[in-house]
Amino acid sequence: MVRLITHNLLACHAKGCTTNNFPLKLQDVVVEVREAEFNADFLRGFLPRIEWTALVNAAKELGDTSLPLEMPEMVDDEFLKNLHHVLLEIHVDEGAMVCPNCGHKYPIMNGIPNMLLAEHEIG
Amino acid sequence: MSRPELVAPPEIYYGDIEAKKYTNNTRVQQIQADMTYRALELLNLPQDEPAFLLDIGCGSGLSGEILDEEGYNWVGVDIAPSMLEVALEREVEGDLFLHDIGQGFGFRPGSFDGAISISVIQWLLNAETSHPTSSPPHRLTRFFTTLHSALRNPSRAVLQFYPTSDDQIQLITSIAQKAGFGGGVVVDYPNSKKAKKVFLCLFVGSGGAQQVPKGLDGEEVDGDSQAQFEKRREKFSSRGKNGRRKNIKDKDWILKKKELYRQRGKEGVPRDSKYTARKRRPVF
Ligand SMILES: C[S@@+](CC[C@H](N)C(=O)[O-])C[C@H]1O[C@@H](n2cnc3c(N)ncnc32)[C@H](O)[C@@H]1O
Ligand SMILES: [Zn+2]
């Protein structure tokens, strides 16, 4: 299953694709929401790793607008609850992730993105 | 019996039938679980801090299920669709990717707090085609350089694998070093034919006291690795019940998940025991 927590870490790894290769654009997605255990410490620790604008936009593409446009300086409970939901509870089941630079399409089937490259795309 | 990696490419070898056979074999389950616990010990993650881990060659989730049980969030990658399908059926909690680790990772720098890999990287020592990007050194280089950058500084990657020779160990460690890793090989029970296990224990950055840990040895008797591991674990768990790691999932949560699995007829759900949701501590 891909969730936005991993989408937010993933850049295109095709040969020579090193700039403007993040975030991968979500396309034709089917999502499913599944409950996950809330852990405030995990979220706080993970926060500095997040590319915020990419996360907010990806969430919006999946129909969730609960996150503020800027990463808040004060982290309160309500914010963490929303962040938890966006990062860990929305699963992309079908669709694709497309590289904004080289256009490589990583299809997602049955919740699993296919990251395999063709021989000429391998770095 | 011939080594799997000499029989066929991994995604063919681990087809539908072998994927199920492998996963349902209770002996395999036990061995993979034990090695996963040991890899976690060697990973030596900071206490009381939640972690986000990468499981390299996660297969059907036998290693990942231990990460779930231990309360880690994780991402798993594997090249065999049939293995990943079994992982989906078993409802592991990590995000799964169909991925050839020899092609390198696309994860942003510093994505993971650590990585484990259980019984996988010997597969990288076999070339499948004559294309230059499929030579083992090229694939290993791609793998280790992109893994190094995907890990935080400081952190560790612990990779248990089955080398056929010292030359293979030498090749793998030298490429890992060129990719920027420190560390080295830890051999558990070197004198036991059955229990001997090789762990490549790699460091990113200085990572605290980054000394290569010692292997386990001594009293290990062939065929008795089980008891040994249990005894050892019990020792750690009794080392102090305070300071329970915070990201450890609630015992109730885990029991709830297990019950759910059972209701869905999932096979091989570990029995609830006093070890369930119990904290395990590093050895050194
Ligand atoms: C013995 S299984 C171990 C699976 C799991 N780690 C466990 O402990 O049960 C080896 C796994 O390595 C995977 N593998 C082999 N070569 C790979 C590659 N180049 N990229 C990703 N996975 C690979 C296989 O598909 C298989 O699932
Ligand atoms: Zn690209």
PDB file of N, CA, C and O in Angstrom, chain B residues 166-205:
ATOM      1  N   ASP B 166      34.420 -16.320   1.013  1.00  0.00           N
ATOM      2  CA  ASP B 166      34.985 -15.102   1.582  1.00  0.00           C
ATOM      3  C   ASP B 166      35.153 -14.023   0.515  1.00  0.00           C
ATOM      4  O   ASP B 166      35.075 -12.832   0.804  1.00  0.00           O
ATOM      5  N   ASP B 167      35.393 -14.451  -0.722  1.00  0.00           N
ATOM      6  CA  ASP B 167      35.510 -13.482  -1.813  1.00  0.00           C
ATOM      7  C   ASP B 167      34.225 -12.675  -1.972  1.00  0.00           C
ATOM      8  O   ASP B 167      34.263 -11.467  -2.219  1.00  0.00           O
ATOM      9  N   GLN B 168      33.106 -13.334  -1.824  1.00  0.00           N
ATOM     10  CA  GLN B 168      31.828 -12.632  -1.946  1.00  0.00           C
ATOM     11  C   GLN B 168      31.673 -11.609  -0.821  1.00  0.00           C
ATOM     12  O   GLN B 168      31.225 -10.486  -1.049  1.00  0.00           O
ATOM     13  N   ILE B 169      32.042 -12.013   0.386  1.00  0.00           N
ATOM     14  CA  ILE B 169      31.975 -11.075   1.516  1.00  0.00           C
ATOM     15  C   ILE B 169      32.869  -9.877   1.238  1.00  0.00           C
ATOM     16  O   ILE B 169      32.485  -8.723   1.445  1.00  0.00           O
ATOM     17  N   GLN B 170      34.050 -10.176   0.723  1.00  0.00           N
ATOM     18  CA  GLN B 170      35.023  -9.144   0.407  1.00  0.00           C
ATOM     19  C   GLN B 170      34.478  -8.173  -0.644  1.00  0.00           C
ATOM     20  O   GLN B 170      34.557  -6.946  -0.496  1.00  0.00           O
ATOM     21  N   LEU B 171      33.893  -8.716  -1.697  1.00  0.00           N
ATOM     22  CA  LEU B 171      33.330  -7.891  -2.773  1.00  0.00           C
ATOM     23  C   LEU B 171      32.236  -6.975  -2.224  1.00  0.00           C
ATOM     24  O   LEU B 171      32.232  -5.763  -2.447  1.00  0.00           O
ATOM     25  N   ILE B 172      31.329  -7.564  -1.470  1.00  0.00           N
ATOM     26  CA  ILE B 172      30.203  -6.797  -0.950  1.00  0.00           C
ATOM     27  C   ILE B 172      30.664  -5.705   0.013  1.00  0.00           C
ATOM     28  O   ILE B 172      30.257  -4.547  -0.102  1.00  0.00           O
ATOM     29  N   THR B 173      31.557  -6.057   0.944  1.00  0.00           N
ATOM     30  CA  THR B 173      31.981  -5.024   1.902  1.00  0.00           C
ATOM     31  C   THR B 173      32.779  -3.918   1.213  1.00  0.00           C
ATOM     32  O   THR B 173      32.637  -2.750   1.567  1.00  0.00           O
ATOM     33  N   SER B 174      33.592  -4.265   0.227  1.00  0.00           N
ATOM     34  CA  SER B 174      34.402  -3.210  -0.391  1.00  0.00           C
ATOM     35  C   SER B 174      33.509  -2.249  -1.177  1.00  0.00           C
ATOM     36  O   SER B 174      33.735  -1.038  -1.168  1.00  0.00           O
ATOM     37  N   ILE B 175      32.469  -2.765  -1.820  1.00  0.00           N
ATOM     38  CA  ILE B 175      31.563  -1.866  -2.550  1.00  0.00           C
ATOM     39  C   ILE B 175      30.754  -1.001  -1.572  1.00  0.00           C
ATOM     40  O   ILE B 175      30.548   0.188  -1.801  1.00  0.00           O
ATOM     41  N   ALA B 176      30.343  -1.600  -0.463  1.00  0.00           N
ATOM     42  CA  ALA B 176      29.624  -0.823   0.553  1.00  0.00           C
ATOM     43  C   ALA B 176      30.506   0.304   1.092  1.00  0.00           C
ATOM     44  O   ALA B 176      30.042   1.436   1.300  1.00  0.00           O
ATOM     45  N   GLN B 177      31.764   0.009   1.307  1.00  0.00           N
ATOM     46  CA  GLN B 177      32.680   1.034   1.810  1.00  0.00           C
ATOM     47  C   GLN B 177      32.858   2.161   0.806  1.00  0.00           C
ATOM     48  O   GLN B 177      32.838   3.328   1.159  1.00  0.00           O
ATOM     49  N   LYS B 178      33.003   1.783  -0.467  1.00  0.00           N
ATOM     50  CA  LYS B 178      33.139   2.811  -1.503  1.00  0.00           C
ATOM     51  C   LYS B 178      31.902   3.684  -1.573  1.00  0.00           C
ATOM     52  O   LYS B 178      31.972   4.859  -1.934  1.00  0.00           O
ATOM     53  N   ALA B 179      30.763   3.119  -1.233  1.00  0.00           N
ATOM     54  CA  ALA B 179      29.521   3.885  -1.257  1.00  0.00           C
ATOM     55  C   ALA B 179      29.411   4.824  -0.059  1.00  0.00           C
ATOM     56  O   ALA B 179      28.464   5.595   0.050  1.00  0.00           O
ATOM     57  N   GLY B 180      30.362   4.740   0.871  1.00  0.00           N
ATOM     58  CA  GLY B 180      30.393   5.667   1.994  1.00  0.00           C
ATOM     59  C   GLY B 180      30.093   5.051   3.346  1.00  0.00           C
ATOM     60  O   GLY B 180      30.144   5.727   4.372  1.00  0.00           O
ATOM     61  N   PHE B 181      29.772   3.764   3.378  1.00  0.00           N
ATOM     62  CA  PHE B 181      29.432   3.121   4.643  1.00  0.00           C
ATOM     63  C   PHE B 181      30.673   2.779   5.457  1.00  0.00           C
ATOM     64  O   PHE B 181      31.717   2.417   4.901  1.00  0.00           O
ATOM     65  N   GLY B 182      30.540   2.873   6.767  1.00  0.00           N
ATOM     66  CA  GLY B 182      31.513   2.270   7.663  1.00  0.00           C
ATOM     67  C   GLY B 182      30.939   0.945   8.136  1.00  0.00           C
ATOM     68  O   GLY B 182      29.848   0.560   7.739  1.00  0.00           O
ATOM     69  N   GLY B 183      31.680   0.262   9.014  1.00  0.00           N
ATOM     70  CA  GLY B 183      31.148  -0.968   9.575  1.00  0.00           C
ATOM     71  C   GLY B 183      31.833  -2.204   9.049  1.00  0.00           C
ATOM     72  O   GLY B 183      32.953  -2.127   8.551  1.00  0.00           O
ATOM     73  N   GLY B 184      31.167  -3.326   9.148  1.00  0.00           N
ATOM     74  CA  GLY B 184      31.785  -4.568   8.716  1.00  0.00           C
ATOM     75  C   GLY B 184      30.870  -5.747   8.953  1.00  0.00           C
ATOM     76  O   GLY B 184      29.665  -5.586   9.153  1.00  0.00           O
ATOM     77  N   VAL B 185      31.478  -6.922   8.959  1.00  0.00           N
ATOM     78  CA  VAL B 185      30.702  -8.151   9.026  1.00  0.00           C
ATOM     79  C   VAL B 185      30.663  -8.688  10.453  1.00  0.00           C
ATOM     80  O   VAL B 185      31.673  -8.700  11.149  1.00  0.00           O
ATOM     81  N   VAL B 186      29.491  -9.098  10.902  1.00  0.00           N
ATOM     82  CA  VAL B 186      29.320  -9.743  12.196  1.00  0.00           C
ATOM     83  C   VAL B 186      28.917 -11.190  11.927  1.00  0.00           C
ATOM     84  O   VAL B 186      27.963 -11.421  11.191  1.00  0.00           O
ATOM     85  N   VAL B 187      29.657 -12.125  12.494  1.00  0.00           N
ATOM     86  CA  VAL B 187      29.309 -13.531  12.279  1.00  0.00           C
ATOM     87  C   VAL B 187      28.845 -14.141  13.604  1.00  0.00           C
ATOM     88  O   VAL B 187      29.601 -14.184  14.576  1.00  0.00           O
ATOM     89  N   ASP B 188      27.613 -14.597  13.637  1.00  0.00           N
ATOM     90  CA  ASP B 188      27.091 -15.272  14.820  1.00  0.00           C
ATOM     91  C   ASP B 188      27.360 -16.776  14.714  1.00  0.00           C
ATOM     92  O   ASP B 188      27.188 -17.354  13.646  1.00  0.00           O
ATOM     93  N   TYR B 189      27.750 -17.377  15.799  1.00  0.00           N
ATOM     94  CA  TYR B 189      27.999 -18.819  15.864  1.00  0.00           C
ATOM     95  C   TYR B 189      28.861 -19.316  14.708  1.00  0.00           C
ATOM     96  O   TYR B 189      28.454 -20.208  13.950  1.00  0.00           O
ATOM     97  N   PRO B 190      30.059 -18.740  14.554  1.00  0.00           N
ATOM     98  CA  PRO B 190      30.906 -19.077  13.400  1.00  0.00           C
ATOM     99  C   PRO B 190      31.280 -20.553  13.334  1.00  0.00           C
ATOM    100  O   PRO B 190      31.571 -21.064  12.263  1.00  0.00           O
ATOM    101  N   ASN B 191      31.246 -21.233  14.484  1.00  0.00           N
ATOM    102  CA  ASN B 191      31.694 -22.628  14.478  1.00  0.00           C
ATOM    103  C   ASN B 191      30.572 -23.641  14.332  1.00  0.00           C
ATOM    104  O   ASN B 191      30.794 -24.838  14.341  1.00  0.00           O
ATOM    105  N   SER B 192      29.358 -23.123  14.217  1.00  0.00           N
ATOM    106  CA  SER B 192      28.238 -24.040  14.056  1.00  0.00           C
ATOM    107  C   SER B 192      27.783 -24.057  12.609  1.00  0.00           C
ATOM    108  O   SER B 192      27.457 -23.029  12.037  1.00  0.00           O
ATOM    109  N   LYS B 193      27.763 -25.232  12.047  1.00  0.00           N
ATOM    110  CA  LYS B 193      27.394 -25.342  10.635  1.00  0.00           C
ATOM    111  C   LYS B 193      25.966 -24.848  10.423  1.00  0.00           C
ATOM    112  O   LYS B 193      25.668 -24.143   9.466  1.00  0.00           O
ATOM    113  N   LYS B 194      25.090 -25.208  11.348  1.00  0.00           N
ATOM    114  CA  LYS B 194      23.679 -24.868  11.163  1.00  0.00           C
ATOM    115  C   LYS B 194      23.343 -23.453  11.588  1.00  0.00           C
ATOM    116  O   LYS B 194      22.565 -22.763  10.951  1.00  0.00           O
ATOM    117  N   ALA B 195      23.903 -23.041  12.721  1.00  0.00           N
ATOM    118  CA  ALA B 195      23.456 -21.777  13.315  1.00  0.00           C
ATOM    119  C   ALA B 195      24.236 -20.570  12.820  1.00  0.00           C
ATOM    120  O   ALA B 195      23.846 -19.431  13.056  1.00  0.00           O
ATOM    121  N   LYS B 196      25.337 -20.798  12.125  1.00  0.00           N
ATOM    122  CA  LYS B 196      26.171 -19.687  11.658  1.00  0.00           C
ATOM    123  C   LYS B 196      25.366 -18.701  10.811  1.00  0.00           C
ATOM    124  O   LYS B 196      24.635 -19.090   9.921  1.00  0.00           O
ATOM    125  N   LYS B 197      25.495 -17.413  11.137  1.00  0.00           N
ATOM    126  CA  LYS B 197      24.769 -16.393  10.383  1.00  0.00           C
ATOM    127  C   LYS B 197      25.681 -15.190  10.145  1.00  0.00           C
ATOM    128  O   LYS B 197      26.387 -14.753  11.055  1.00  0.00           O
ATOM    129  N   VAL B 198      25.656 -14.684   8.936  1.00  0.00           N
ATOM    130  CA  VAL B 198      26.492 -13.539   8.569  1.00  0.00           C
ATOM    131  C   VAL B 198      25.635 -12.280   8.455  1.00  0.00           C
ATOM    132  O   VAL B 198      24.635 -12.261   7.722  1.00  0.00           O
ATOM    133  N   PHE B 199      25.999 -11.249   9.204  1.00  0.00           N
ATOM    134  CA  PHE B 199      25.306  -9.958   9.139  1.00  0.00           C
ATOM    135  C   PHE B 199      26.288  -8.883   8.701  1.00  0.00           C
ATOM    136  O   PHE B 199      27.325  -8.700   9.324  1.00  0.00           O
ATOM    137  N   LEU B 200      25.929  -8.184   7.636  1.00  0.00           N
ATOM    138  CA  LEU B 200      26.702  -7.014   7.240  1.00  0.00           C
ATOM    139  C   LEU B 200      26.118  -5.847   8.035  1.00  0.00           C
ATOM    140  O   LEU B 200      24.935  -5.538   7.923  1.00  0.00           O
ATOM    141  N   CYS B 201      26.950  -5.252   8.875  1.00  0.00           N
ATOM    142  CA  CYS B 201      26.466  -4.227   9.797  1.00  0.00           C
ATOM    143  C   CYS B 201      27.080  -2.896   9.367  1.00  0.00           C
ATOM    144  O   CYS B 201      28.246  -2.626   9.624  1.00  0.00           O
ATOM    145  N   LEU B 202      26.289  -2.065   8.679  1.00  0.00           N
ATOM    146  CA  LEU B 202      26.820  -0.861   8.038  1.00  0.00           C
ATOM    147  C   LEU B 202      26.418   0.406   8.771  1.00  0.00           C
ATOM    148  O   LEU B 202      25.296   0.523   9.259  1.00  0.00           O
ATOM    149  N   PHE B 203      27.350   1.354   8.835  1.00  0.00           N
ATOM    150  CA  PHE B 203      27.098   2.613   9.531  1.00  0.00           C
ATOM    151  C   PHE B 203      27.095   3.785   8.568  1.00  0.00           C
ATOM    152  O   PHE B 203      27.957   3.882   7.702  1.00  0.00           O
ATOM    153  N   VAL B 204      26.154   4.681   8.757  1.00  0.00           N
ATOM    154  CA  VAL B 204      26.187   5.972   8.085  1.00  0.00           C
ATOM    155  C   VAL B 204      26.643   6.986   9.123  1.00  0.00           C
ATOM    156  O   VAL B 204      26.068   7.044  10.207  1.00  0.00           O
ATOM    157  N   GLY B 205      27.665   7.760   8.805  1.00  0.00           N
ATOM    158  CA  GLY B 205      28.145   8.760   9.754  1.00  0.00           C
ATOM    159  C   GLY B 205      28.791   8.121  10.956  1.00  0.00           C
ATOM    160  O   GLY B 205      29.097   6.932  10.966  1.00  0.00           O
TER     161      GLY B 205
END
